[in-house]
CSV table of C-alpha atoms (C1' of nucleotides) in Angstrom, one decimal:
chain,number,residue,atom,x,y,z
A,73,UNK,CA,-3.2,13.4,-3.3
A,74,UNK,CA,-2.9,13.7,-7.0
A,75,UNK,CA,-2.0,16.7,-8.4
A,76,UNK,CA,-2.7,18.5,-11.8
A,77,UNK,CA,-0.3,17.6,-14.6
A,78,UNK,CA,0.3,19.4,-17.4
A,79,UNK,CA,1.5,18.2,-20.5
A,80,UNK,CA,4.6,19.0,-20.4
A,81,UNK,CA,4.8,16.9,-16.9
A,82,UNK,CA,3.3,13.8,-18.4
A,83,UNK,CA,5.8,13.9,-21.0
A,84,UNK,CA,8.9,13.9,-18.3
A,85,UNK,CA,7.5,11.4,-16.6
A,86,UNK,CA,7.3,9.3,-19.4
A,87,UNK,CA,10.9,10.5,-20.4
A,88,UNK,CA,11.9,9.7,-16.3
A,89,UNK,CA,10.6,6.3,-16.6
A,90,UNK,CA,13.1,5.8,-19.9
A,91,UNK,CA,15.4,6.4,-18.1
A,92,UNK,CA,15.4,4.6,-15.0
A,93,UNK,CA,14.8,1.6,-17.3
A,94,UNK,CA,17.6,2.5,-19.3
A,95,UNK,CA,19.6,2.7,-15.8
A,96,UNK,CA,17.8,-0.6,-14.5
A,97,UNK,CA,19.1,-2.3,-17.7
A,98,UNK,CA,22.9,-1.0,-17.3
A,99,UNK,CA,23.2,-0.9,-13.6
A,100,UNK,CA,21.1,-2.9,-12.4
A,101,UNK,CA,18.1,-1.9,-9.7
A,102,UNK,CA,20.3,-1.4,-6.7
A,103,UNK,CA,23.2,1.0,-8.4
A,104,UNK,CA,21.0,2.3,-10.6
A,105,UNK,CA,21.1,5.6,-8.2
A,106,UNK,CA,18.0,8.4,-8.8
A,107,UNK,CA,20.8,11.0,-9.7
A,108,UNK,CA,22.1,8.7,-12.3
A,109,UNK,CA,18.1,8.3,-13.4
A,110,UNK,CA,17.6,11.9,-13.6
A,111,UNK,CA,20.9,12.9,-15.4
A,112,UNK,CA,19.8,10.2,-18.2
A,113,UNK,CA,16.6,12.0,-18.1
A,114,UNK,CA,18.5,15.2,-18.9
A,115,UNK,CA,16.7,16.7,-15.9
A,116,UNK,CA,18.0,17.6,-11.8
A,117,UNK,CA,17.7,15.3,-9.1
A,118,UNK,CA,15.2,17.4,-7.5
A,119,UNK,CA,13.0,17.5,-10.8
A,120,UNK,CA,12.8,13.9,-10.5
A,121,UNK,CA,11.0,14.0,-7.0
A,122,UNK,CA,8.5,16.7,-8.5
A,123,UNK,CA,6.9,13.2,-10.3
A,124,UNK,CA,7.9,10.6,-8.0
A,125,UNK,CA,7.8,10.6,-4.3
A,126,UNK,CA,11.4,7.9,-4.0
A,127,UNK,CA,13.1,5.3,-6.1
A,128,UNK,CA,10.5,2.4,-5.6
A,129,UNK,CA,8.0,4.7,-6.6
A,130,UNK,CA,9.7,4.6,-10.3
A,131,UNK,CA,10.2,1.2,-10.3
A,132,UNK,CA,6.7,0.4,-9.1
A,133,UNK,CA,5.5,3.2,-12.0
A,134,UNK,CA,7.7,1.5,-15.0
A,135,UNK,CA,6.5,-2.2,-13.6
A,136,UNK,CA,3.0,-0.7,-14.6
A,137,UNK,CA,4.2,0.6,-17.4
A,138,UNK,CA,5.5,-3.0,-18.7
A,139,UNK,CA,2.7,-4.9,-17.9
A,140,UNK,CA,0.6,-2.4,-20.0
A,141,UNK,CA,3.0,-2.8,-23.0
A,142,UNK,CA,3.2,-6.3,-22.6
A,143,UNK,CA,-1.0,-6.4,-22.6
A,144,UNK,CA,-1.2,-4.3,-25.2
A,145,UNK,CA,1.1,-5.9,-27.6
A,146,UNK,CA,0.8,-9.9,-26.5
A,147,UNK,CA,-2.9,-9.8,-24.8
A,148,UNK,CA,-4.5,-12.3,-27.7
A,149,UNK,CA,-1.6,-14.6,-27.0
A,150,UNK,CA,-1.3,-14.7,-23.7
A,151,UNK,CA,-5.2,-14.6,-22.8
A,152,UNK,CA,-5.8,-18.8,-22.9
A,153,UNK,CA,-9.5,-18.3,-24.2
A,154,UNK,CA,-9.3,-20.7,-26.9
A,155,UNK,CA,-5.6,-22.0,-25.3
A,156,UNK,CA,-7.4,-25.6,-24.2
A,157,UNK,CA,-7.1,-27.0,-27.4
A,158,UNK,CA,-4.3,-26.1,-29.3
A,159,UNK,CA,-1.7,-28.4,-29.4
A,160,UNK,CA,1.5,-27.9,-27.0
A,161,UNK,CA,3.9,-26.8,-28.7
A,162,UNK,CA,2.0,-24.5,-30.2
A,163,UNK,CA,0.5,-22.8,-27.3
A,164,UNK,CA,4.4,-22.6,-25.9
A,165,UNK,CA,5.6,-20.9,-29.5
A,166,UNK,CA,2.8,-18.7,-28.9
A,167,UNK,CA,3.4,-17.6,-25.3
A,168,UNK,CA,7.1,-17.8,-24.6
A,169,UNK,CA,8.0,-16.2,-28.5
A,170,UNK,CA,6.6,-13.1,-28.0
A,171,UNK,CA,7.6,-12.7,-24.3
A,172,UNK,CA,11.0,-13.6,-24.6
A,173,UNK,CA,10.8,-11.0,-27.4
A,174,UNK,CA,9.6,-8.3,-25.3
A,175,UNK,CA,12.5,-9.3,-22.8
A,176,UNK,CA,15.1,-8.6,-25.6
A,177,UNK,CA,13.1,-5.5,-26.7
A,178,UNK,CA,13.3,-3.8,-23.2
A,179,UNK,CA,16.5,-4.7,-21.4
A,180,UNK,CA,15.7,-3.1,-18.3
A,181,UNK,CA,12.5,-5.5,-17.7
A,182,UNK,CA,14.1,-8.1,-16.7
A,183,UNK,CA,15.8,-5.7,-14.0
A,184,UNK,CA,12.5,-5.5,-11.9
A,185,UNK,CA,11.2,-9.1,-13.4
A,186,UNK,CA,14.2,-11.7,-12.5
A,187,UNK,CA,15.6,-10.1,-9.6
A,188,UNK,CA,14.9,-13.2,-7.0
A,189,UNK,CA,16.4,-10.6,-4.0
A,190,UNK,CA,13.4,-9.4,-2.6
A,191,UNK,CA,13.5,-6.6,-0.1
A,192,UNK,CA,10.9,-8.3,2.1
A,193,UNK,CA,8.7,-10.0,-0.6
A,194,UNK,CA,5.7,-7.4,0.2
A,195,UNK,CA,5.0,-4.0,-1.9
A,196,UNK,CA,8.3,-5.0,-4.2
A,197,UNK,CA,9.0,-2.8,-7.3
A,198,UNK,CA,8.3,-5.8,-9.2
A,199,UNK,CA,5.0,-6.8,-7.2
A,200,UNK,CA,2.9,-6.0,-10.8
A,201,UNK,CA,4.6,-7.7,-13.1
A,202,UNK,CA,5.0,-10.6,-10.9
A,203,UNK,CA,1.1,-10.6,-10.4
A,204,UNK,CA,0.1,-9.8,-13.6
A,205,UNK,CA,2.3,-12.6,-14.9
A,206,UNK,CA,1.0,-15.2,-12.5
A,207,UNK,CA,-2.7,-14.5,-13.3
A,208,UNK,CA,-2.3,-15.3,-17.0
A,209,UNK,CA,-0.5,-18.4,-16.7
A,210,UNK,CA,-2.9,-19.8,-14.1
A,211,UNK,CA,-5.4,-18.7,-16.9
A,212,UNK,CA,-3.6,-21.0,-19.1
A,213,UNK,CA,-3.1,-23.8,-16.0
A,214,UNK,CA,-7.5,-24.1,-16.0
A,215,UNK,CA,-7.8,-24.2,-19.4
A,216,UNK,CA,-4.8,-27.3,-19.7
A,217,UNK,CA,-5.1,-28.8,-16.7
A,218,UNK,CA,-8.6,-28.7,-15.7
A,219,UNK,CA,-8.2,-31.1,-12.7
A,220,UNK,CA,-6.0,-29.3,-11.1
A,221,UNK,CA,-6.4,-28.3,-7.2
A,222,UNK,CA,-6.4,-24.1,-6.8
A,223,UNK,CA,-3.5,-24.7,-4.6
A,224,UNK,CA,-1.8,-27.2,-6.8
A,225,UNK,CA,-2.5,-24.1,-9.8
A,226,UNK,CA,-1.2,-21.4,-7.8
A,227,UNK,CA,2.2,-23.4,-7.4
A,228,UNK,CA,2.3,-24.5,-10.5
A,229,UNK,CA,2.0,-21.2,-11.7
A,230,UNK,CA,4.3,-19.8,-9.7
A,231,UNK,CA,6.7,-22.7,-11.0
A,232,UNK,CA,6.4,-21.4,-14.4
A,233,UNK,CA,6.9,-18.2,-13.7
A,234,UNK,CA,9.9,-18.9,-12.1
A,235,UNK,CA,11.2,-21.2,-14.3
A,236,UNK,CA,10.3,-18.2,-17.4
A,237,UNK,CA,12.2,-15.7,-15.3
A,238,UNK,CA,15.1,-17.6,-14.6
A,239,UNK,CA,15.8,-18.6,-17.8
A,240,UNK,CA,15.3,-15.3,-19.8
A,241,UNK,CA,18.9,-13.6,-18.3
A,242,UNK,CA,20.3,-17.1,-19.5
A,243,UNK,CA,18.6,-16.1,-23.3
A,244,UNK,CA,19.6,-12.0,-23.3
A,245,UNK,CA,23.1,-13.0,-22.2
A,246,UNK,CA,24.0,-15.5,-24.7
A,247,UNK,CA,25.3,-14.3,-28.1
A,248,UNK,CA,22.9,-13.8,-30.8
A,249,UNK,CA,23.4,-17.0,-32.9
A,250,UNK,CA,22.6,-19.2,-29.9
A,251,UNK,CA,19.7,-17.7,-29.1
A,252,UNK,CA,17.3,-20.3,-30.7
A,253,UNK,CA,18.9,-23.8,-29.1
A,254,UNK,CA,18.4,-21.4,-25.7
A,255,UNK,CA,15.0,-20.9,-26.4
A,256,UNK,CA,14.2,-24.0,-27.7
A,257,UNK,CA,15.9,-25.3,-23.8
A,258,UNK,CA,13.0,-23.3,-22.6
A,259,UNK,CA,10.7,-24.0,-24.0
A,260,UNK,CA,11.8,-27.6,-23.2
A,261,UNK,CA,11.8,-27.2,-19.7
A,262,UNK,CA,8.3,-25.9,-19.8
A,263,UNK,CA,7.1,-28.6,-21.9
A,264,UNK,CA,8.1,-31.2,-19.5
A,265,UNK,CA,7.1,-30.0,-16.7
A,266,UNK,CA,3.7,-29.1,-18.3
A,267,UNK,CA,3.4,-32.6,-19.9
A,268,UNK,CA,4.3,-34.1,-16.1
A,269,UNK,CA,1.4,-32.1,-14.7
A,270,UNK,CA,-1.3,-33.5,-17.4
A,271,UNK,CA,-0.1,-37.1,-16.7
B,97,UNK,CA,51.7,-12.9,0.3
B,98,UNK,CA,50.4,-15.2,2.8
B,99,UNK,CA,50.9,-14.6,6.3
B,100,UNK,CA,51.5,-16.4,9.1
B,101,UNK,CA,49.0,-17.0,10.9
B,102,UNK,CA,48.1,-18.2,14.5
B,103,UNK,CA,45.7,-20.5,16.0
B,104,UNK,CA,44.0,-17.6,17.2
B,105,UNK,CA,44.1,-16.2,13.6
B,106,UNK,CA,42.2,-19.0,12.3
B,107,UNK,CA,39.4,-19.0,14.7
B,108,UNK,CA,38.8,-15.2,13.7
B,109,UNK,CA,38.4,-16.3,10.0
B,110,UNK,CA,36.1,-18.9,10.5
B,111,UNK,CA,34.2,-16.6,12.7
B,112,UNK,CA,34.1,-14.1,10.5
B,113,UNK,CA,33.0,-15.8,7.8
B,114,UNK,CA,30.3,-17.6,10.4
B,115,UNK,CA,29.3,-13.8,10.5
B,116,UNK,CA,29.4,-13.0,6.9
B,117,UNK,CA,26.6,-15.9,6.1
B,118,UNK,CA,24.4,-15.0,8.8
B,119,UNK,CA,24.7,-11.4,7.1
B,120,UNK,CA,24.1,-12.2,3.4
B,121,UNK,CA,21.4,-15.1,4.7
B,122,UNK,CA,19.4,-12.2,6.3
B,123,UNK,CA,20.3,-8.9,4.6
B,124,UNK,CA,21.5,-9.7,1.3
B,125,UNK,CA,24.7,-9.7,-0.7
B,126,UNK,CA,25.0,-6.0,-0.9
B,127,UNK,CA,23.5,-4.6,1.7
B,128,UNK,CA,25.6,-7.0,4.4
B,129,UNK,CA,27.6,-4.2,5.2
B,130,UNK,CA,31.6,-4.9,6.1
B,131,UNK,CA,31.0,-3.1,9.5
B,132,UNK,CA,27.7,-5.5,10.1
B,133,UNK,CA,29.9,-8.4,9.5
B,134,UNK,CA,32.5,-7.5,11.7
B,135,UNK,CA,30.2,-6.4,14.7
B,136,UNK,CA,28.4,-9.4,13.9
B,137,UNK,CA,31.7,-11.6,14.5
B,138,UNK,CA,32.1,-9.6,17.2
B,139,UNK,CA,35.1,-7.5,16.4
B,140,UNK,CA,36.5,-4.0,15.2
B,141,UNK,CA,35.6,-3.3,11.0
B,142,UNK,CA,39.3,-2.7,11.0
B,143,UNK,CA,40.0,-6.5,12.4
B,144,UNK,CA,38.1,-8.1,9.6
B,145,UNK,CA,40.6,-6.3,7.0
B,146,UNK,CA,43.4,-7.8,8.9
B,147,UNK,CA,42.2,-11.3,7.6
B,148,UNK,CA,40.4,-10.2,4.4
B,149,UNK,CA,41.5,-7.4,1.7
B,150,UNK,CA,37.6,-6.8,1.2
B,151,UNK,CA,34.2,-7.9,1.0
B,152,UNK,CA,34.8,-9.7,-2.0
B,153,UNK,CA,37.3,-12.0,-0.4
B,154,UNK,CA,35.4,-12.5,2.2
B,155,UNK,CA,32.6,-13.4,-0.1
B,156,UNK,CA,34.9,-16.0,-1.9
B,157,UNK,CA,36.3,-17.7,1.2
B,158,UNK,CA,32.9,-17.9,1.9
B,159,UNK,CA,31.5,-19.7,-1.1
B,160,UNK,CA,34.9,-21.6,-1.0
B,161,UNK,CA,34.2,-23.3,2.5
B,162,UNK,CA,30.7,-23.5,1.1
B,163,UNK,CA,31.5,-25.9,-1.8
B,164,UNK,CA,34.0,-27.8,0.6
B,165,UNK,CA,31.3,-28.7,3.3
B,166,UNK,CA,29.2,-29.5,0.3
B,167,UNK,CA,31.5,-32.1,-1.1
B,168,UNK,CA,32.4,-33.3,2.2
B,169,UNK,CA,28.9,-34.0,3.4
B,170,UNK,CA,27.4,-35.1,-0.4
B,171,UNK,CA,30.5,-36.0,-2.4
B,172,UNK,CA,29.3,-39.5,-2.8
B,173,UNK,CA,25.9,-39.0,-4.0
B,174,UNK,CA,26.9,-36.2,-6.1
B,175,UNK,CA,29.7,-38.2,-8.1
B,176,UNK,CA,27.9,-39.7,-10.6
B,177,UNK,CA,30.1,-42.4,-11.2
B,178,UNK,CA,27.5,-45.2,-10.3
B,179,UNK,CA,24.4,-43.4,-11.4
B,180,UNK,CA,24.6,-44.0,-15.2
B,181,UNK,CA,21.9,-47.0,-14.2
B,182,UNK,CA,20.3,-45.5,-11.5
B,183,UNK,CA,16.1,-44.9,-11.9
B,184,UNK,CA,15.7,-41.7,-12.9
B,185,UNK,CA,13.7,-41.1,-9.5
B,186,UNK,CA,16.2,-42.4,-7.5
B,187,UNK,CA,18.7,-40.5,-9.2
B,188,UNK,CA,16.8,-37.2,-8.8
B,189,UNK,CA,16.6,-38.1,-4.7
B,190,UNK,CA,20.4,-39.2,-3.9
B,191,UNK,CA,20.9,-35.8,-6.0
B,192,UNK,CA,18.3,-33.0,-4.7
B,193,UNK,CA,17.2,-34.0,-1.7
B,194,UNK,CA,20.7,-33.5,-0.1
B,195,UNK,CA,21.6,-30.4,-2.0
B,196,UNK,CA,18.0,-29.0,-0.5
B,197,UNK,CA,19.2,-30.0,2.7
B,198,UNK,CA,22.3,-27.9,2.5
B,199,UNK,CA,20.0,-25.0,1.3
B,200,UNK,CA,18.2,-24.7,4.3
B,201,UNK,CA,20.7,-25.8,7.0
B,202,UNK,CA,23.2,-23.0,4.9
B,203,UNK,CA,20.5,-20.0,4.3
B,204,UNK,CA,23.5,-18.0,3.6
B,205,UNK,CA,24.2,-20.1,0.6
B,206,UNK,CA,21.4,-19.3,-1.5
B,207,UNK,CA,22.6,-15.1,-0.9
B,208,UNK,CA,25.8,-16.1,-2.6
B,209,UNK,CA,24.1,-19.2,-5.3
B,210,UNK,CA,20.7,-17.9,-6.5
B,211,UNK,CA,21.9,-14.6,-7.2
B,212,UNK,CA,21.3,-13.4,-11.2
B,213,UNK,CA,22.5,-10.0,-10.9
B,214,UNK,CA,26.6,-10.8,-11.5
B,215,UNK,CA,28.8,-7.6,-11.5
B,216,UNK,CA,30.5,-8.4,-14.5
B,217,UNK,CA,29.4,-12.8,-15.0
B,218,UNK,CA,33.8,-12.6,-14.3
B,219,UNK,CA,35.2,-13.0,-10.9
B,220,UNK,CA,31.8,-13.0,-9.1
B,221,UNK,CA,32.2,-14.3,-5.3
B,222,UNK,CA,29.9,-16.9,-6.5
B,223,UNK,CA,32.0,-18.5,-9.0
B,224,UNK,CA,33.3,-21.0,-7.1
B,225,UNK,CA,30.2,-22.4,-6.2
B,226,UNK,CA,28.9,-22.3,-9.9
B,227,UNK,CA,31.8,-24.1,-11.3
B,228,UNK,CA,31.5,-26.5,-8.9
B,229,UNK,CA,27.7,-27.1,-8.9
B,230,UNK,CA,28.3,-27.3,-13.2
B,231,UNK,CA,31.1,-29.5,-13.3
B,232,UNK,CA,29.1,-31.9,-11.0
B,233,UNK,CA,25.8,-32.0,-12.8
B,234,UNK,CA,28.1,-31.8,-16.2
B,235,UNK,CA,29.1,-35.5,-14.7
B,236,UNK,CA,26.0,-36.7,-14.1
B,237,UNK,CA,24.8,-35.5,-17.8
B,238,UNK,CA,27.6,-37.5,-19.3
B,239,UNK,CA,26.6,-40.8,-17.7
B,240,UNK,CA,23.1,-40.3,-18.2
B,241,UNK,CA,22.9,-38.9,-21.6
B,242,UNK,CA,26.1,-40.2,-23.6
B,243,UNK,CA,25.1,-39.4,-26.9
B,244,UNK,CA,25.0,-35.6,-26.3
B,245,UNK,CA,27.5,-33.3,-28.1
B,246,UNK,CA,29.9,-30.8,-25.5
B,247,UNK,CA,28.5,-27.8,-25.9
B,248,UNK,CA,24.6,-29.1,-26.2
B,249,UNK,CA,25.9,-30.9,-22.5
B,250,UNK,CA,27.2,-27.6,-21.3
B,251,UNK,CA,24.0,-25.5,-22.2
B,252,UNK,CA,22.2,-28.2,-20.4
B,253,UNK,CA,24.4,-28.2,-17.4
B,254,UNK,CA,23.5,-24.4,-17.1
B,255,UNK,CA,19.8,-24.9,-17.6
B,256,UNK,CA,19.8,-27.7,-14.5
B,257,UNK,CA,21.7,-25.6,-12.8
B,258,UNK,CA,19.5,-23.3,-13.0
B,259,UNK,CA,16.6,-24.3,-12.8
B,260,UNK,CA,17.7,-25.5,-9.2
B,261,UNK,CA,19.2,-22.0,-8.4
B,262,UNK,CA,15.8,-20.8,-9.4
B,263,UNK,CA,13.5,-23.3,-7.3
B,264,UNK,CA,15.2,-22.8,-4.3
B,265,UNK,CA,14.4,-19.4,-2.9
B,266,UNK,CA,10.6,-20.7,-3.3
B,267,UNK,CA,11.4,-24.1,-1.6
B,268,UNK,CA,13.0,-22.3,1.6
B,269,UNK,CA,10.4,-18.9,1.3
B,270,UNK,CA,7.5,-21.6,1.5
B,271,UNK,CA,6.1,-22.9,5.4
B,272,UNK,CA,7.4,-25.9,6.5
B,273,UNK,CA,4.5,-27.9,5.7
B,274,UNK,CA,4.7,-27.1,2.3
B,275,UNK,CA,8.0,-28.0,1.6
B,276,UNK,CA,7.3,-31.8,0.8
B,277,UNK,CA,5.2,-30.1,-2.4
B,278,UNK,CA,7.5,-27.7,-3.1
B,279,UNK,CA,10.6,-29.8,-3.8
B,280,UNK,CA,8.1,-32.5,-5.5
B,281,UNK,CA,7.7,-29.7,-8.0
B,282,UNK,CA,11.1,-29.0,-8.1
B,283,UNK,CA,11.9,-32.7,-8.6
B,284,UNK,CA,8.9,-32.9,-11.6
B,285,UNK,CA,10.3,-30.3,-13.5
B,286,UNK,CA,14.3,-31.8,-13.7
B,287,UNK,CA,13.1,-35.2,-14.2
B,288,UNK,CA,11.0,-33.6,-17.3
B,289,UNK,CA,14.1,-31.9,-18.8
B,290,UNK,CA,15.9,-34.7,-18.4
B,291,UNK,CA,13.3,-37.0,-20.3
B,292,UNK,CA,13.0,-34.8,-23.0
B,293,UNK,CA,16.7,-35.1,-23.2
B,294,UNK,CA,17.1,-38.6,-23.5
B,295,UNK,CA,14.5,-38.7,-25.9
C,214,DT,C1',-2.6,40.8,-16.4
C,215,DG,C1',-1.7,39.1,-12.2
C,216,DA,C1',-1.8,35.5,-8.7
C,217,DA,C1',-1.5,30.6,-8.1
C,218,DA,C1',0.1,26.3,-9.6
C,219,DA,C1',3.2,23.4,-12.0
C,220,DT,C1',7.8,22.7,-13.4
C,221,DG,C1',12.8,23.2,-12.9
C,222,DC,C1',17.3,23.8,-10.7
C,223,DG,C1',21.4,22.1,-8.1
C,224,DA,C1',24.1,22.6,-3.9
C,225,DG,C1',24.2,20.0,-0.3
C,226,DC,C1',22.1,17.3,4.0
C,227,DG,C1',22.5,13.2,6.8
C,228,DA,C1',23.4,8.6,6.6
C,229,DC,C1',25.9,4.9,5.3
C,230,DC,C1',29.4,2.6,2.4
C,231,DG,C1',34.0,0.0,2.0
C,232,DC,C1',38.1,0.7,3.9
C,233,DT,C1',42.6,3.0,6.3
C,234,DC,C1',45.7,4.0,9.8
C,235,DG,C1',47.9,5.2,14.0
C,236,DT,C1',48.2,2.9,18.1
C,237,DA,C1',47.7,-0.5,21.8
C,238,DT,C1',47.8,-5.4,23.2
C,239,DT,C1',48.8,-10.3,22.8
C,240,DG,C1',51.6,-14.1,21.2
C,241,DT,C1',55.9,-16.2,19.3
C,242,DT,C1',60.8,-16.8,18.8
C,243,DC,C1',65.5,-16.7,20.2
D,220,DG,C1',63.2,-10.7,28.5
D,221,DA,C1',64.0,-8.3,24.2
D,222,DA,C1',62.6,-8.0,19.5
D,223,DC,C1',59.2,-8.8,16.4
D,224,DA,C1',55.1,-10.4,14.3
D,225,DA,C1',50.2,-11.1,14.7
D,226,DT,C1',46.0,-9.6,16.5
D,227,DA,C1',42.8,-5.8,17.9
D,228,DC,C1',40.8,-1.4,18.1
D,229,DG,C1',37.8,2.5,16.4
D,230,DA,C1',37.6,7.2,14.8
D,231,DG,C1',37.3,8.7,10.7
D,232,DC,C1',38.6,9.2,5.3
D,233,DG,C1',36.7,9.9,0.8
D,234,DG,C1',32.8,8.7,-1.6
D,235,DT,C1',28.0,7.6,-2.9
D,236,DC,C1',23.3,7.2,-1.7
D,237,DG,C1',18.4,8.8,-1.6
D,238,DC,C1',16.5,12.8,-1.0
D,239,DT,C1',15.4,18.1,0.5
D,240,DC,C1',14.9,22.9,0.1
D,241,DG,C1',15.1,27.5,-1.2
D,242,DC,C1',14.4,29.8,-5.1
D,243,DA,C1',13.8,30.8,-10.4
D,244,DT,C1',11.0,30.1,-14.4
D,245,DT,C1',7.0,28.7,-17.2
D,246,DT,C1',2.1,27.7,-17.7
D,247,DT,C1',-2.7,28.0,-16.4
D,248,DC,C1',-6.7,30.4,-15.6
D,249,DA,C1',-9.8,33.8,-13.7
DNA sequence: TGAAAATGCGAGCGACCGCTCGTATTGTTC
DNA sequence: GAACAATACGAGCGGTCGCTCGCATTTTCA
């Protein structure tokens, strides 16, 4: 069902999917409306459906756009090839650093990453990111905690995650000089609970 | 600007607001529409305004009643007035194990608790259940970790906080038999923050 | 160059939202 | 039992939502 692009339409996609997470970032997902998208867009509401075929069809396409930024710019940190033996703190300054600055750097991520309301928990707008996160840190998990059951990984994981994406909103919202004691709480949290699972 | 009410008067209220939990439990904040809570209660939309100016109050009697069954029900193990000796573990079960309790006995709570998306962080309908929840665990931080400056005892009040706000969701999303594990985890990653506090 | 495809527009649709208001009924008060 | 307040109703208001549709314009390509 794909059609042809032409140039010009990959470049208002690309300028749609600004915008929503420009709108995601302001508004939030739910009154984030795909008027108010397509006006940011500087293009008609039915322009917008000339690219996307609904609302959680942007979301889904900007979600897949994140995750490819985030590869691209943080996939040597992130990847936990030659993670087993770096000391801890370490390996947390070197994940959580450059993904808490990727959450500053692209306010409307954590729009479609922390929202904990799920419409039904299936086919989400966030269902990438949340994936793609969860696959890395098990990644990590085998590498640290070799022992581990896959069950026992998966929830840890999906601890982590968690614990990553409810803290982030706590670090964007706090004023700028108290940034680093809010990070440094993070990466606190994570510690312990990483240290707990190794014991 | 209160009015007086009758017996009959009160009864409505509390139904309503019986209504409005099943409503945010199973649709959501937002989407619990005023007209779905009313049919819900089983009365006109224009009834529910003759107890309630709008959602939002409803919402706020809501999380009020919330945090008074809460203190009714816990108050004693939530005081923190005998706990500065308490084992950590113990600690962590007079604390959690209730509050999850009230979780998944309220599932409206968590529609009202865990949600990260305020409208403006002022005059949310959950504020009263945050201020309560902080002020509580603020208690418990001051018996337990004496040495801690006020605003480093604050920031960790808001990081327990939510942490548990965050856990939750996955707790009561999870299969009955996997709840034992899931509040375990839960449980692991407090009592590591805690540690690395008193440290 | 001409037909087809892709892009673009924007009024407005149907549905739903929170909420109002005129009116009818029930309960309280003296 | 008369006067009044409290409770109850439900059609419908003004507004927003996601989205459609008929039609104009631009680009592609044979």
């Amino acid at each position: 069902m794909e059609r042809r692009r032409q140039a010009r339409g990959e470049r208002r996609m690309a300028e749609i999917l600004d915008a929503a997470a420009d709108a995601f970032a302001e508004l939030g997902y739910e009154k984030a409306s795909t008027n108010a998208i397509a006006a940011r867009a500087g293009i008609s509401p039915g322009s917008l459906y000339q690219f996307f075929p609904g609302k959680e069809a942007v979301a889904r396409a900007l979600a897949d756009r994140f995750v490819a930024d985030m590869r691209a710019a943080h996939a040597a940190a992130f990847t936990g090839a030659e993670v087993a033996g770096m000391d801890l703190d370490e390996l947390l300054d070197r994940v959580v650093d450059p993904l808490v600055a990727f959450n500053l750097a692209n306010p409307g991520f954590k729009a479609l990453f922390a929202r904990p309301d799920m419409p039904s928990a299936l086919a989400g707008s966030s269902q990438p990111i949340q994936a793609a996160m969860l696959g890395q840190v098990e990644a990590i998990l085998l590498a640290r905690v070799p022992g581990q059951e896959p069950a026992d990984r998966a929830r840890s994981a999906r601890v982590l995650v968690r614990i990553f994406q409810a803290m982030t909103p706590l670090v964007a919202a706090s004023p700028e000089e108290e940034r680093p004691a809010e990070i440094a709480e993070l990466k606190r949290v994570l510690k312990g609970y990483l240290t707990s699972l190794s014991a």
